[in-house]
Amino acid sequence: MTSPAVSSRDLPHPTREEIRLEGVLHALSDPMRMRIVRELAAVGDELSCSHFDLPVTKSTTTHHFRVLRESGVLQQVYRGTAKMNGLRKDDLDGLFPGLLDCLLDAAGRQAARLDGA
Amino acid sequence: MTSPAVSSRDLPHPTREEIRLEGVLHALSDPMRMRIVRELAAVGDELSCSHFDLPVTKSTTTHHFRVLRESGVLQQVYRGTAKMNGLRKDDLDGLFPGLLDCLLDAAGRQAARLDGA
DNA sequence: CCCGTACTACGATGCCTATCGTACGAGTCG
DNA sequence: CGACTCGTACGATAGGCATCGTAGTACGGG
């Protein structure tokens, strides 16, 4: 029960230079995907796909994670059977300083507002 | 040649409370629409639809302006035959402080980067 | 009143996408 | 090995959307 090795299954990621703002905004314009990113940011660590309990099937969950990865918002890596997901905060901050925090803050404000707080 | 009156033709706008982050992000995830918003922010004033010289037909331009209005990014009003467009900066800043400036900055950085500056 | 300008409405088209279900592959543990 | 878990692949479906062209409406000026 040592820490599980990173699998050789490779997942295509855009390089930092390939990340496009419109792609990031499109990825985050879906509530399900914004929810994933918010949870990831709140934890501040990598999370497995199965950690998320989304109101959609697993196929659809896989789809959303792929969109987030291909737009450059997440990095994904297999560890054993789990696929770990992490925010690409450094890359996003490097390209668009402050944007991620701003978006997360905006999402938090809207969530608080709509929850009748 | 007095200043042209505001027409009675009414255009439906969301109230501030009805504006949704996902709608705003979706609206700005289209390069044509981001271009419109950037130009509007740079001028800092209202502009008529015809001021913009976009590489699409006028039908498509109308469509993009409607998406921006219905998502709450723009306010539109007829003045004579012209339809004037203004950023709803106060409403957006009230809901999501700093977000608009952050997005504009991000778009500016990407434009500078891709223009080989 | 007629014309030109500014913008819209509508229909068509082709693509993208969110969702599902089922069948499958990769890895772990007994 | 065999069973179980995690996640993928593929096909289907339904809806959304960016784009166009054409025809039409609203407004202002001669």
Short mmCIF file of C-alpha atoms (C1' of nucleotides) in Angstrom, two decimals:
data_model
loop_
_atom_site.label_atom_id
_atom_site.label_comp_id
_atom_site.label_asym_id
_atom_site.label_seq_id
_atom_site.Cartn_x
_atom_site.Cartn_y
_atom_site.Cartn_z
CA MET A 1 0.00 0.00 0.00
CA THR A 2 2.68 2.43 -1.04
CA SER A 3 1.53 5.55 -2.78
CA PRO A 4 0.11 4.44 -6.10
CA ALA A 5 2.25 5.00 -9.14
CA VAL A 6 1.35 7.40 -11.90
CA SER A 7 -0.03 5.37 -14.75
CA SER A 8 1.41 5.50 -18.23
CA ARG A 9 -1.99 6.36 -19.65
CA ASP A 10 -1.37 9.82 -20.93
CA LEU A 11 -3.86 12.62 -21.13
CA PRO A 12 -3.40 15.47 -23.63
CA HIS A 13 -3.08 18.88 -22.04
CA PRO A 14 -2.63 22.25 -23.75
CA THR A 15 0.65 23.98 -22.97
CA ARG A 16 0.43 27.26 -21.12
CA GLU A 17 0.86 29.16 -24.38
CA GLU A 18 -1.97 27.25 -25.98
CA ILE A 19 -4.51 28.22 -23.35
CA ARG A 20 -7.09 30.64 -24.75
CA LEU A 21 -9.22 32.99 -22.72
CA GLU A 22 -12.32 32.20 -24.73
CA GLY A 23 -11.81 28.52 -24.04
CA VAL A 24 -11.46 29.12 -20.32
CA LEU A 25 -14.57 31.30 -20.24
CA HIS A 26 -16.53 28.79 -22.24
CA ALA A 27 -15.46 26.01 -19.91
CA LEU A 28 -16.53 27.99 -16.86
CA SER A 29 -19.82 29.13 -18.38
CA ASP A 30 -21.30 25.73 -17.57
CA PRO A 31 -22.63 25.56 -14.00
CA MET A 32 -21.55 21.96 -13.55
CA ARG A 33 -18.00 22.76 -14.51
CA MET A 34 -17.89 25.93 -12.44
CA ARG A 35 -19.04 23.84 -9.51
CA ILE A 36 -16.16 21.43 -10.03
CA VAL A 37 -13.64 24.25 -10.19
CA ARG A 38 -15.05 25.95 -7.11
CA GLU A 39 -14.84 22.76 -5.11
CA LEU A 40 -11.30 22.19 -6.30
CA ALA A 41 -10.30 25.72 -5.35
CA ALA A 42 -11.94 25.44 -1.93
CA VAL A 43 -10.02 22.27 -1.13
CA GLY A 44 -6.81 23.65 -2.59
CA ASP A 45 -5.58 20.20 -3.49
CA GLU A 46 -6.08 17.50 -6.07
CA LEU A 47 -9.29 15.53 -5.98
CA SER A 48 -10.30 12.33 -7.72
CA CYS A 49 -13.14 12.41 -10.20
CA SER A 50 -15.16 10.10 -7.98
CA HIS A 51 -14.99 12.57 -5.12
CA PHE A 52 -17.52 14.76 -6.87
CA ASP A 53 -21.16 13.91 -6.49
CA LEU A 54 -22.71 15.62 -9.47
CA PRO A 55 -26.33 15.25 -10.53
CA VAL A 56 -25.35 13.72 -13.87
CA THR A 57 -24.18 10.32 -14.99
CA LYS A 58 -20.54 9.28 -14.97
CA SER A 59 -20.30 9.61 -18.74
CA THR A 60 -21.31 13.22 -18.51
CA THR A 61 -18.93 13.82 -15.63
CA THR A 62 -16.09 12.44 -17.73
CA HIS A 63 -17.10 14.81 -20.51
CA HIS A 64 -17.00 17.85 -18.23
CA PHE A 65 -13.59 16.96 -16.85
CA ARG A 66 -12.29 16.58 -20.37
CA VAL A 67 -13.58 20.01 -21.35
CA LEU A 68 -11.89 21.50 -18.29
CA ARG A 69 -8.63 19.75 -19.07
CA GLU A 70 -8.61 20.60 -22.77
CA SER A 71 -9.32 24.25 -22.05
CA GLY A 72 -6.33 24.35 -19.69
CA VAL A 73 -8.23 24.86 -16.45
CA LEU A 74 -7.34 21.49 -14.95
CA GLN A 75 -4.43 19.13 -15.02
CA GLN A 76 -5.27 15.46 -14.74
CA VAL A 77 -3.16 12.44 -13.95
CA TYR A 78 -3.94 8.83 -13.25
CA ARG A 79 -2.88 7.41 -9.90
CA GLY A 80 -3.90 3.82 -9.79
CA THR A 81 -7.55 3.63 -10.74
CA ALA A 82 -8.19 7.16 -9.62
CA LYS A 83 -7.81 10.15 -11.90
CA MET A 84 -6.62 13.10 -9.88
CA ASN A 85 -7.63 16.62 -10.83
CA GLY A 86 -5.81 19.81 -9.95
CA LEU A 87 -6.35 23.43 -10.87
CA ARG A 88 -3.66 24.90 -13.15
CA LYS A 89 -3.51 27.96 -10.97
CA ASP A 90 0.09 28.85 -11.79
CA ASP A 91 -0.49 28.74 -15.52
CA LEU A 92 -3.72 30.68 -15.36
CA ASP A 93 -2.26 33.30 -13.02
CA GLY A 94 0.75 33.59 -15.30
CA LEU A 95 -1.39 34.23 -18.34
CA PHE A 96 -4.24 36.17 -16.75
CA PRO A 97 -3.18 37.60 -13.38
CA GLY A 98 -6.00 37.72 -10.89
CA LEU A 99 -8.60 36.31 -13.24
CA LEU A 100 -9.10 32.98 -11.53
CA ASP A 101 -9.55 34.54 -8.11
CA CYS A 102 -11.91 37.09 -9.58
CA LEU A 103 -14.02 34.41 -11.22
CA LEU A 104 -14.13 32.32 -8.08
CA ASP A 105 -15.11 35.35 -6.04
CA ALA A 106 -17.85 36.18 -8.53
CA ALA A 107 -19.14 32.62 -8.44
CA GLY A 108 -19.10 32.67 -4.66
CA ARG A 109 -21.04 35.91 -4.51
CA GLN A 110 -23.65 34.63 -6.90
CA ALA A 111 -24.00 31.35 -4.99
CA ALA A 112 -24.47 33.25 -1.74
CA ARG A 113 -26.96 35.58 -3.34
CA LEU A 114 -29.04 32.82 -4.91
CA ASP A 115 -29.02 30.67 -1.80
CA GLY A 116 -31.13 33.38 -0.24
CA ALA A 117 -28.36 34.35 2.12
CA MET B 1 -30.52 68.63 -35.75
CA THR B 2 -31.29 68.55 -32.05
CA SER B 3 -30.20 65.45 -30.22
CA PRO B 4 -32.40 62.63 -31.49
CA ALA B 5 -35.11 61.41 -29.14
CA VAL B 6 -35.10 58.01 -27.55
CA SER B 7 -37.50 55.84 -29.47
CA SER B 8 -40.37 54.02 -27.85
CA ARG B 9 -39.20 50.76 -29.31
CA ASP B 10 -38.34 48.87 -26.19
CA LEU B 11 -35.63 46.32 -25.80
CA PRO B 12 -35.86 43.71 -23.04
CA HIS B 13 -33.02 43.86 -20.54
CA PRO B 14 -32.44 41.67 -17.50
CA THR B 15 -32.56 43.49 -14.19
CA ARG B 16 -29.37 43.57 -12.19
CA GLU B 17 -30.63 40.72 -10.02
CA GLU B 18 -31.38 38.60 -13.06
CA ILE B 19 -27.85 38.75 -14.42
CA ARG B 20 -26.12 35.39 -14.14
CA LEU B 21 -22.40 34.81 -14.10
CA GLU B 22 -22.66 31.84 -16.43
CA GLY B 23 -24.55 34.00 -18.91
CA VAL B 24 -21.92 36.71 -18.78
CA LEU B 25 -19.10 34.21 -19.23
CA HIS B 26 -20.89 32.53 -22.09
CA ALA B 27 -21.46 35.87 -23.77
CA LEU B 28 -17.79 36.79 -23.46
CA SER B 29 -16.54 33.39 -24.56
CA ASP B 30 -17.20 34.37 -28.17
CA PRO B 31 -14.29 36.32 -29.69
CA MET B 32 -16.60 38.56 -31.71
CA ARG B 33 -18.52 39.57 -28.62
CA MET B 34 -15.40 40.04 -26.53
CA ARG B 35 -14.12 42.31 -29.27
CA ILE B 36 -17.25 44.42 -29.06
CA VAL B 37 -16.98 44.73 -25.29
CA ARG B 38 -13.30 45.60 -25.44
CA GLU B 39 -13.92 48.35 -27.94
CA LEU B 40 -16.77 49.69 -25.85
CA ALA B 41 -14.62 49.68 -22.73
CA ALA B 42 -11.75 51.39 -24.53
CA VAL B 43 -13.98 54.21 -25.72
CA GLY B 44 -15.75 54.47 -22.37
CA ASP B 45 -18.91 55.72 -23.99
CA GLU B 46 -21.91 54.49 -25.93
CA LEU B 47 -21.41 53.43 -29.51
CA SER B 48 -23.89 52.70 -32.26
CA CYS B 49 -24.06 49.22 -33.73
CA SER B 50 -22.92 50.55 -37.08
CA HIS B 51 -19.73 51.90 -35.57
CA PHE B 52 -18.36 48.38 -35.35
CA ASP B 53 -16.78 46.89 -38.42
CA LEU B 54 -16.98 43.19 -37.74
CA PRO B 55 -16.07 40.47 -40.24
CA VAL B 56 -19.60 39.08 -40.21
CA THR B 57 -22.89 40.13 -41.78
CA LYS B 58 -25.22 42.57 -40.13
CA SER B 59 -27.64 39.81 -39.21
CA THR B 60 -24.93 38.11 -37.25
CA THR B 61 -23.89 41.39 -35.66
CA THR B 62 -27.47 41.94 -34.50
CA HIS B 63 -27.42 38.45 -33.00
CA HIS B 64 -24.23 39.14 -31.04
CA PHE B 65 -25.54 42.41 -29.67
CA ARG B 66 -28.71 40.68 -28.55
CA VAL B 67 -26.74 38.01 -26.71
CA LEU B 68 -24.72 40.70 -24.96
CA ARG B 69 -27.85 42.61 -24.00
CA GLU B 70 -29.80 39.57 -22.81
CA SER B 71 -26.90 38.39 -20.69
CA GLY B 72 -26.75 41.78 -19.01
CA VAL B 73 -23.40 42.92 -20.36
CA LEU B 74 -24.78 45.74 -22.48
CA GLN B 75 -27.62 48.22 -22.30
CA GLN B 76 -29.14 49.22 -25.60
CA VAL B 77 -31.40 52.09 -26.55
CA TYR B 78 -32.64 53.44 -29.83
CA ARG B 79 -31.80 57.03 -30.66
CA GLY B 80 -33.32 57.83 -33.97
CA THR B 81 -32.32 55.08 -36.36
CA ALA B 82 -29.21 54.30 -34.40
CA LYS B 83 -29.10 51.75 -31.62
CA MET B 84 -26.67 52.90 -28.98
CA ASN B 85 -24.75 50.37 -26.89
CA GLY B 86 -23.25 50.94 -23.47
CA LEU B 87 -21.49 48.66 -21.01
CA ARG B 88 -23.48 47.98 -17.83
CA LYS B 89 -20.36 48.57 -15.79
CA ASP B 90 -22.15 49.69 -12.64
CA ASP B 91 -24.39 46.65 -12.55
CA LEU B 92 -21.59 44.24 -13.28
CA ASP B 93 -19.28 45.85 -10.73
CA GLY B 94 -22.08 45.75 -8.18
CA LEU B 95 -22.66 42.06 -8.67
CA PHE B 96 -19.11 40.92 -9.36
CA PRO B 97 -16.61 43.51 -8.11
CA GLY B 98 -13.50 43.68 -10.25
CA LEU B 99 -14.60 40.98 -12.65
CA LEU B 100 -15.11 43.15 -15.69
CA ASP B 101 -11.74 44.88 -15.34
CA CYS B 102 -10.12 41.53 -14.79
CA LEU B 103 -11.68 40.06 -17.92
CA LEU B 104 -10.74 43.09 -19.99
CA ASP B 105 -7.19 42.93 -18.71
CA ALA B 106 -7.02 39.23 -19.53
CA ALA B 107 -8.36 39.84 -23.03
CA GLY B 108 -5.86 42.65 -23.53
CA ARG B 109 -2.97 40.48 -22.42
CA GLN B 110 -3.98 37.69 -24.74
CA ALA B 111 -4.42 40.06 -27.67
CA ALA B 112 -0.95 41.53 -27.05
CA ARG B 113 0.54 38.07 -26.75
CA LEU B 114 -1.04 36.71 -29.92
CA ASP B 115 -0.23 39.80 -31.95
CA GLY B 116 3.39 38.84 -31.48
CA ALA B 117 4.01 41.98 -29.48
"C1'" DC C 1 -44.51 61.50 -49.69
"C1'" DC C 2 -40.64 58.91 -51.08
"C1'" DC C 3 -36.09 57.40 -50.40
"C1'" DG C 4 -32.10 56.00 -47.94
"C1'" DT C 5 -30.08 54.35 -43.71
"C1'" DA C 6 -30.11 51.45 -39.61
"C1'" DC C 7 -31.42 47.63 -37.76
"C1'" DT C 8 -34.71 43.39 -37.33
"C1'" DA C 9 -37.21 39.08 -38.28
"C1'" DC C 10 -37.37 34.75 -40.13
"C1'" DG C 11 -35.95 30.59 -42.14
"C1'" DA C 12 -32.13 27.55 -43.33
"C1'" DT C 13 -27.88 25.28 -42.49
"C1'" DG C 14 -24.24 23.02 -40.36
"C1'" DC C 15 -21.76 22.47 -36.30
"C1'" DC C 16 -21.16 22.00 -31.40
"C1'" DT C 17 -22.57 20.13 -26.96
"C1'" DA C 18 -24.91 18.34 -22.73
"C1'" DT C 19 -26.96 14.36 -21.69
"C1'" DC C 20 -27.73 9.43 -21.50
"C1'" DG C 21 -26.95 4.18 -21.73
"C1'" DT C 22 -24.21 0.39 -22.59
"C1'" DA C 23 -20.13 -1.92 -23.29
"C1'" DC C 24 -15.31 -1.95 -22.42
"C1'" DG C 25 -10.17 -1.28 -20.42
"C1'" DA C 26 -7.03 -0.50 -16.53
"C1'" DG C 27 -5.83 -1.22 -11.97
"C1'" DT C 28 -6.33 -3.21 -7.13
"C1'" DC C 29 -7.34 -6.64 -3.78
"C1'" DG C 30 -8.71 -11.14 -2.14
"C1'" DC D 1 -7.37 -15.88 -11.55
"C1'" DG D 2 -11.69 -13.44 -10.53
"C1'" DA D 3 -14.35 -9.80 -8.88
"C1'" DC D 4 -14.83 -5.17 -8.08
"C1'" DT D 5 -14.06 -0.12 -8.76
"C1'" DC D 6 -12.89 3.77 -11.53
"C1'" DG D 7 -13.11 5.84 -15.47
"C1'" DT D 8 -13.39 5.68 -21.00
"C1'" DA D 9 -15.32 5.04 -25.60
"C1'" DC D 10 -18.93 5.06 -28.62
"C1'" DG D 11 -23.39 5.91 -30.42
"C1'" DA D 12 -27.68 8.28 -30.03
"C1'" DT D 13 -30.51 12.21 -29.14
"C1'" DA D 14 -32.09 16.61 -28.50
"C1'" DG D 15 -31.26 21.23 -28.19
"C1'" DG D 16 -28.41 25.35 -28.82
"C1'" DC D 17 -25.90 28.49 -31.68
"C1'" DA D 18 -22.98 31.14 -35.16
"C1'" DT D 19 -23.62 32.16 -39.60
"C1'" DC D 20 -25.93 33.57 -43.79
"C1'" DG D 21 -29.47 35.72 -47.10
"C1'" DT D 22 -33.62 37.89 -47.97
"C1'" DA D 23 -37.36 40.50 -46.91
"C1'" DG D 24 -39.23 43.81 -43.92
"C1'" DT D 25 -39.88 47.81 -40.31
"C1'" DA D 26 -38.67 52.29 -38.08
"C1'" DC D 27 -36.89 56.71 -38.46
"C1'" DG D 28 -35.12 61.06 -40.52
"C1'" DG D 29 -34.42 64.16 -44.48
"C1'" DG D 30 -35.34 66.11 -48.95
#
